[in-house]
Amino acid sequence: MQHPDGEIVLRVITMPRDTNHSGTVFGGVIMSYIDQAAYAHARTLGLHRWVTVMVERIEFVAPVYVGEMVTLRACTATTGRTSVTVRVVVEAERYTTGQTARVTVATVKMVAIDRQHRPIPFSAPATLGPDDGLNPV
Ligand SMILES: CC(C)(COP(=O)(O)OP(=O)(O)OC[C@H]1O[C@@H](n2cnc3c(N)ncnc32)[C@H](O)[C@@H]1OP(=O)(O)O)[C@@H](O)C(=O)NCCC(=O)NCCS
């Protein structure tokens, strides 16, 4: 059965380098993961270049600590013509108890663009081709 917060799109383990001066994980690190999670979800809706146009909302509900397994789930909140608004929920598996805590919730708007950086309908056929990757495949 589908999880109400969507599929897992990213899973990471927090490291000492991720902390702020209070010893908890820096919000900017979590925001970076959220941005990646929104991209990962958007990419499932269209094989295009995607850019983040707006973080509509971000709520840090509870702290994240070093060494915790952090899971990001994403689902489509709304769609437009060229954009998809993605809801991202971040969970931390508490290191000592194994319990899952919802730590951050965000809403991120992604826009599909072409090679000239112009918005394109995200439901269009794939716009990435063999020349687009950084690695030869
Ligand atoms: C995203 C970008 C290409 C949109 O360009 P634009 O000229 O505003 O394009 P449009 O006016 O045609 O809008 C395209 C879509 O973006 C949405 N959009 C544009 N500006 C927006 C804003 N400020 N807030 C919310 N949505 C916005 C529009 O609603 C539209 O969605 P829709 O087609 O689903 O209705 C441009 O703003 C951009 O390049 N931004 C920088 C992206 C970036 O570098 N992100 C960080 C790294 S990934």
XYZ file of N, CA and C and ligand atoms in Angstrom:
459
model
N 0.842 -1.204 0.000
C 0.000 0.000 0.000
C 0.877 1.254 0.000
N 0.469 2.240 -0.760
C 1.257 3.482 -0.864
C 1.250 4.246 0.469
N 2.452 4.716 0.835
C 2.560 5.528 2.056
C 1.883 6.876 1.815
N 1.145 7.417 2.801
C 0.447 8.691 2.581
C 1.381 9.861 2.256
N 2.644 9.783 2.688
C 3.598 10.860 2.387
C 4.382 10.603 1.106
N 4.054 9.514 0.411
C 4.693 9.240 -0.874
C 5.863 8.286 -0.765
N 6.478 8.089 -1.919
C 7.600 7.157 -2.023
C 8.848 7.735 -1.352
N 9.716 6.823 -0.909
C 11.034 7.256 -0.432
C 11.874 7.619 -1.656
N 12.389 8.857 -1.672
C 13.209 9.278 -2.810
C 14.668 9.488 -2.407
N 14.929 9.557 -1.120
C 16.303 9.803 -0.666
C 16.448 9.272 0.759
N 17.623 8.711 1.035
C 17.911 8.252 2.399
C 19.378 8.541 2.675
N 19.622 9.236 3.776
C 21.002 9.625 4.099
C 21.256 9.421 5.592
N 22.536 9.359 5.939
C 22.922 9.297 7.351
C 23.656 10.585 7.688
N 23.222 11.258 8.737
C 23.822 12.538 9.092
C 25.202 12.322 9.722
N 26.092 13.256 9.404
C 27.495 13.154 9.815
C 27.868 14.358 10.698
N 28.962 14.249 11.449
C 29.393 15.389 12.279
C 29.563 16.680 11.469
N 29.985 16.581 10.221
C 30.179 17.786 9.386
C 28.856 18.524 9.114
N 27.725 17.868 9.364
C 26.413 18.459 9.046
C 25.864 19.330 10.178
N 26.590 19.438 11.280
C 25.989 20.092 12.460
C 26.197 21.598 12.478
N 25.314 22.259 13.212
C 25.475 23.693 13.508
C 26.206 23.828 14.847
N 26.318 25.061 15.333
C 27.080 25.276 16.571
C 26.370 24.714 17.808
N 25.110 24.322 17.675
C 24.410 23.705 18.811
C 24.565 22.191 18.828
N 25.148 21.663 17.762
C 25.361 20.216 17.731
C 24.266 19.443 17.025
N 23.188 20.123 16.631
C 22.154 19.434 15.844
C 22.413 19.690 14.358
N 21.686 18.966 13.526
C 21.960 19.082 12.086
C 21.467 20.444 11.567
N 22.334 21.090 10.818
C 22.095 22.417 10.244
C 20.890 22.370 9.301
N 19.988 23.341 9.455
C 18.791 23.374 8.613
C 19.115 23.451 7.136
N 20.207 24.131 6.797
C 20.594 24.252 5.390
C 20.937 22.912 4.760
N 21.474 22.007 5.568
C 21.783 20.658 5.063
C 20.481 19.937 4.736
N 19.512 20.071 5.635
C 18.216 19.418 5.408
C 17.530 20.039 4.187
N 17.649 21.350 4.041
C 17.048 22.023 2.884
C 17.660 21.513 1.575
N 18.952 21.260 1.602
C 19.603 20.730 0.403
C 19.048 19.350 0.059
N 18.842 18.520 1.068
C 18.252 17.199 0.815
C 16.824 17.342 0.284
N 16.096 18.300 0.830
C 14.714 18.516 0.376
C 14.704 18.907 -1.097
N 15.632 19.780 -1.473
C 15.724 20.208 -2.871
C 16.004 19.000 -3.776
N 16.917 18.135 -3.334
C 17.227 16.933 -4.118
C 16.022 15.996 -4.186
N 15.307 15.880 -3.078
C 14.142 14.989 -3.043
C 13.054 15.498 -3.993
N 12.850 16.814 -4.002
C 11.837 17.392 -4.902
C 12.241 17.137 -6.352
N 13.522 17.286 -6.632
C 14.015 16.997 -7.986
C 13.794 15.519 -8.335
N 14.141 14.641 -7.411
C 14.011 13.199 -7.673
C 12.558 12.852 -7.994
N 11.638 13.467 -7.262
C 10.222 13.190 -7.535
C 9.817 13.778 -8.887
N 10.217 15.019 -9.133
C 9.844 15.672 -10.398
C 10.329 14.842 -11.584
N 11.511 14.298 -11.459
C 12.095 13.524 -12.570
C 11.266 12.285 -12.908
N 10.544 11.773 -11.922
C 9.679 10.622 -12.216
C 8.482 11.044 -13.065
N 8.205 12.341 -13.110
C 7.059 12.841 -13.877
C 7.454 13.306 -15.273
N 8.736 13.385 -15.534
C 9.194 13.797 -16.858
C 10.709 13.802 -16.895
N 11.263 13.195 -17.940
C 12.727 13.095 -18.044
C 13.254 14.369 -18.703
N 13.350 15.410 -17.881
C 13.764 16.738 -18.363
C 14.813 17.320 -17.414
N 15.333 18.491 -17.807
C 16.024 19.336 -16.840
C 14.921 19.913 -15.950
N 15.183 19.961 -14.656
C 14.214 20.556 -13.727
C 14.954 21.572 -12.874
N 14.306 22.708 -12.614
C 14.886 23.668 -11.676
C 13.864 23.976 -10.584
N 14.381 24.352 -9.447
C 13.535 24.775 -8.330
C 13.197 26.242 -8.535
N 11.918 26.565 -8.577
C 11.563 27.976 -8.735
C 11.152 28.590 -7.402
N 10.599 27.784 -6.519
C 10.167 28.353 -5.243
C 10.044 27.287 -4.154
N 10.536 27.627 -2.988
C 10.208 26.825 -1.804
C 9.031 27.547 -1.169
N 7.872 26.952 -1.328
C 6.663 27.656 -0.887
C 6.533 27.645 0.633
N 7.040 26.575 1.233
C 6.883 26.446 2.685
C 7.922 25.449 3.196
N 8.453 25.741 4.379
C 9.314 24.745 5.013
C 9.122 24.872 6.518
N 8.851 23.754 7.130
C 8.613 23.761 8.577
C 9.543 22.752 9.238
N 10.401 23.266 10.118
C 11.282 22.390 10.887
C 10.541 22.014 12.164
N 10.057 20.794 12.190
C 9.155 20.355 13.265
C 9.944 19.883 14.485
N 11.059 19.208 14.229
C 11.871 18.653 15.325
C 13.314 18.561 14.856
N 14.267 18.598 15.798
C 15.681 18.554 15.390
C 16.106 17.188 14.859
N 17.192 17.229 14.102
C 17.831 16.001 13.631
C 19.213 15.962 14.281
N 19.628 14.757 14.686
C 20.899 14.602 15.389
C 21.891 13.801 14.538
N 23.148 13.921 14.903
C 24.210 13.221 14.160
C 24.016 11.698 14.252
N 24.259 11.060 13.129
C 24.215 9.596 13.103
C 22.839 9.025 12.825
N 21.865 9.916 12.637
C 20.515 9.409 12.383
C 20.301 9.127 10.900
N 19.518 8.101 10.644
C 19.095 7.779 9.274
C 17.923 8.700 8.945
N 18.121 9.496 7.901
C 17.093 10.465 7.509
C 16.470 10.003 6.190
N 15.161 9.947 6.186
C 14.422 9.464 5.015
C 13.555 10.595 4.478
N 13.606 10.783 3.162
C 12.779 11.826 2.540
C 11.771 11.162 1.613
N 10.514 11.496 1.852
C 9.418 11.012 1.003
C 8.860 12.189 0.222
N 8.399 11.912 -0.990
C 7.874 13.000 -1.812
C 6.628 12.548 -2.555
N 5.730 13.491 -2.741
C 4.533 13.217 -3.542
C 4.119 14.513 -4.238
N 3.312 14.374 -5.261
C 2.846 15.541 -6.007
C 1.734 16.225 -5.214
N 1.905 17.522 -4.969
C 0.846 18.293 -4.300
C -0.100 18.857 -5.356
N 0.458 19.581 -6.329
C -0.344 20.125 -7.426
C 0.523 20.135 -8.689
N -0.151 20.218 -9.812
C 0.585 20.353 -11.073
C 0.066 21.563 -11.830
N 0.964 22.170 -12.603
C 0.583 23.233 -13.520
C 0.919 22.774 -14.931
N 1.247 23.723 -15.805
C 1.603 23.349 -17.176
C 3.070 22.902 -17.248
N 3.941 23.770 -16.728
C 5.374 23.454 -16.758
C 5.898 23.088 -15.374
N 5.071 23.274 -14.374
C 5.547 23.103 -12.993
C 4.824 21.986 -12.261
N 5.527 21.500 -11.275
C 4.966 20.514 -10.349
C 5.322 20.978 -8.936
N 4.334 21.021 -8.083
C 4.598 21.354 -6.687
C 4.676 20.052 -5.900
N 5.802 19.893 -5.232
C 6.130 18.627 -4.576
C 6.102 18.827 -3.058
N 5.433 17.915 -2.389
C 5.448 17.934 -0.926
C 6.507 16.937 -0.464
N 7.406 17.426 0.367
C 8.493 16.578 0.862
C 8.360 16.449 2.387
N 8.389 15.229 2.851
C 8.350 14.962 4.294
C 9.653 14.285 4.693
N 10.283 14.833 5.710
C 11.565 14.310 6.178
C 11.340 13.609 7.527
N 11.854 12.389 7.610
C 11.748 11.617 8.850
C 13.149 11.267 9.321
N 13.334 11.253 10.641
C 14.614 10.791 11.199
C 14.359 9.549 12.038
N 15.226 8.555 11.841
C 15.151 7.369 12.693
C 16.060 7.638 13.886
N 15.445 7.777 15.056
C 16.228 8.140 16.243
C 17.274 7.062 16.537
N 18.491 7.529 16.776
C 19.647 6.625 16.817
C 19.522 5.554 17.895
N 19.077 5.941 19.073
C 19.089 4.975 20.176
C 17.823 4.135 20.261
N 16.688 4.674 19.800
C 15.420 3.936 19.963
C 14.919 3.301 18.675
N 15.394 3.808 17.541
C 14.893 3.306 16.256
C 13.528 3.859 15.893
N 13.000 4.738 16.735
C 11.680 5.301 16.429
C 11.786 6.353 15.338
N 10.721 6.462 14.558
C 10.704 7.425 13.455
C 10.020 8.707 13.904
N 10.691 9.840 13.659
C 10.108 11.138 14.000
C 10.001 11.977 12.738
N 8.861 12.606 12.536
C 8.720 13.549 11.419
C 9.449 14.829 11.827
N 10.445 15.229 11.054
C 11.279 16.355 11.480
C 11.095 17.612 10.632
N 10.755 17.458 9.361
C 10.607 18.632 8.491
C 9.556 18.330 7.422
N 8.788 19.352 7.075
C 7.815 19.226 5.989
C 7.993 20.448 5.087
N 8.034 20.215 3.788
C 8.275 21.319 2.855
C 7.431 21.168 1.599
N 7.205 22.287 0.962
C 6.512 22.298 -0.329
C 7.378 23.076 -1.304
N 7.750 22.407 -2.397
C 8.743 22.943 -3.331
C 8.166 22.913 -4.746
N 8.288 24.027 -5.447
C 7.778 24.080 -6.828
C 8.932 23.932 -7.809
N 8.795 22.939 -8.689
C 9.819 22.625 -9.678
C 9.286 22.948 -11.075
N 10.169 23.424 -11.947
C 9.772 23.757 -13.321
C 10.644 22.970 -14.302
N 10.002 22.353 -15.284
C 10.724 21.651 -16.347
C 11.190 22.685 -17.375
N 12.452 22.567 -17.773
C 13.001 23.529 -18.742
C 13.714 22.784 -19.879
N 13.874 23.513 -20.991
C 14.606 22.932 -22.112
C 16.080 23.349 -22.044
N 16.820 23.005 -23.062
C 18.253 23.278 -23.093
C 18.554 24.780 -23.058
N 17.603 25.571 -23.559
C 17.768 27.037 -23.549
C 17.227 27.661 -22.263
N 16.892 26.812 -21.302
C 16.410 27.250 -19.993
C 14.997 27.849 -20.064
N 14.225 27.460 -21.103
C 12.842 27.938 -21.214
C 11.904 26.883 -20.639
N 10.873 27.324 -19.890
C 9.918 26.358 -19.344
C 9.232 25.578 -20.453
N 9.025 24.289 -20.206
C 8.347 23.405 -21.162
C 7.279 22.601 -20.414
N 6.232 22.159 -21.098
C 5.240 21.316 -20.413
C 5.929 20.070 -19.847
N 5.732 19.835 -18.563
C 6.469 18.710 -17.961
C 5.977 17.357 -18.451
N 4.749 17.348 -19.006
C 4.204 16.078 -19.490
C 4.668 15.765 -20.918
N 5.501 16.641 -21.485
C 6.042 16.399 -22.829
C 6.935 15.157 -22.815
N 7.128 14.543 -23.996
C 8.071 13.423 -24.055
C 9.458 13.856 -23.571
N 10.249 12.884 -23.180
C 11.579 13.166 -22.614
C 12.353 14.146 -23.483
N 12.995 15.106 -22.830
C 13.792 16.090 -23.580
C 15.288 15.921 -23.325
N 15.643 14.912 -22.539
C 17.064 14.634 -22.336
C 17.512 13.589 -23.350
N 18.671 13.834 -23.924
C 19.189 12.901 -24.927
C 20.596 12.479 -24.592
N 21.197 11.667 -25.475
C 22.532 11.124 -25.200
C 23.605 12.195 -25.038
N 23.376 13.400 -25.591
C 24.398 14.453 -25.479
C 24.316 15.217 -24.154
N 23.306 14.918 -23.355
C 23.056 15.763 -22.190
C 23.787 15.360 -20.917
N 24.199 14.117 -20.823
C 24.828 13.668 -19.591
C 26.268 14.132 -19.486
N 26.807 14.092 -18.275
C 28.201 14.456 -18.067
C 29.116 13.267 -18.355
N 28.523 12.073 -18.274
C 29.330 10.874 -18.490
C 28.907 10.190 -19.775
N 29.840 9.626 -20.503
C 29.453 8.914 -21.724
C 28.748 7.608 -21.364
N 27.535 7.419 -21.846
C 26.807 6.159 -21.614
C 26.201 5.682 -22.919
C 12.037 28.699 -13.370
C 12.191 29.733 -14.491
C 12.833 29.067 -15.712
C 10.790 30.224 -14.823
O 10.938 31.221 -15.786
P 9.732 32.224 -16.107
O 10.181 33.132 -17.178
O 9.199 32.806 -14.850
O 8.666 31.230 -16.739
P 7.108 31.298 -16.745
O 6.584 32.660 -16.389
O 6.692 30.711 -18.059
O 6.659 30.302 -15.579
C 6.943 28.926 -15.684
C 6.316 28.247 -14.486
O 6.983 28.682 -13.307
C 6.052 29.208 -12.395
N 6.703 30.335 -11.736
C 7.507 31.255 -12.318
N 7.935 32.130 -11.388
C 7.394 31.739 -10.214
C 7.465 32.234 -8.888
N 8.171 33.326 -8.581
N 6.784 31.597 -7.920
C 6.059 30.498 -8.193
N 5.953 29.969 -9.441
C 6.601 30.591 -10.421
C 4.852 29.636 -13.208
O 3.673 29.615 -12.412
C 4.838 28.585 -14.303
O 4.194 27.401 -13.873
P 3.048 26.684 -14.802
O 3.563 26.629 -16.205
O 2.907 25.312 -14.213
O 1.818 27.510 -14.659
C 13.080 30.938 -14.046
O 12.396 31.623 -13.019
C 14.427 30.509 -13.530
O 15.308 30.152 -14.286
N 14.632 30.539 -12.201
C 15.895 30.105 -11.616
C 15.871 28.586 -11.369
C 17.080 28.151 -10.604
O 18.166 28.486 -10.970
N 16.865 27.406 -9.484
C 17.918 27.053 -8.572
C 18.739 25.912 -9.039
S 17.825 24.471 -9.502
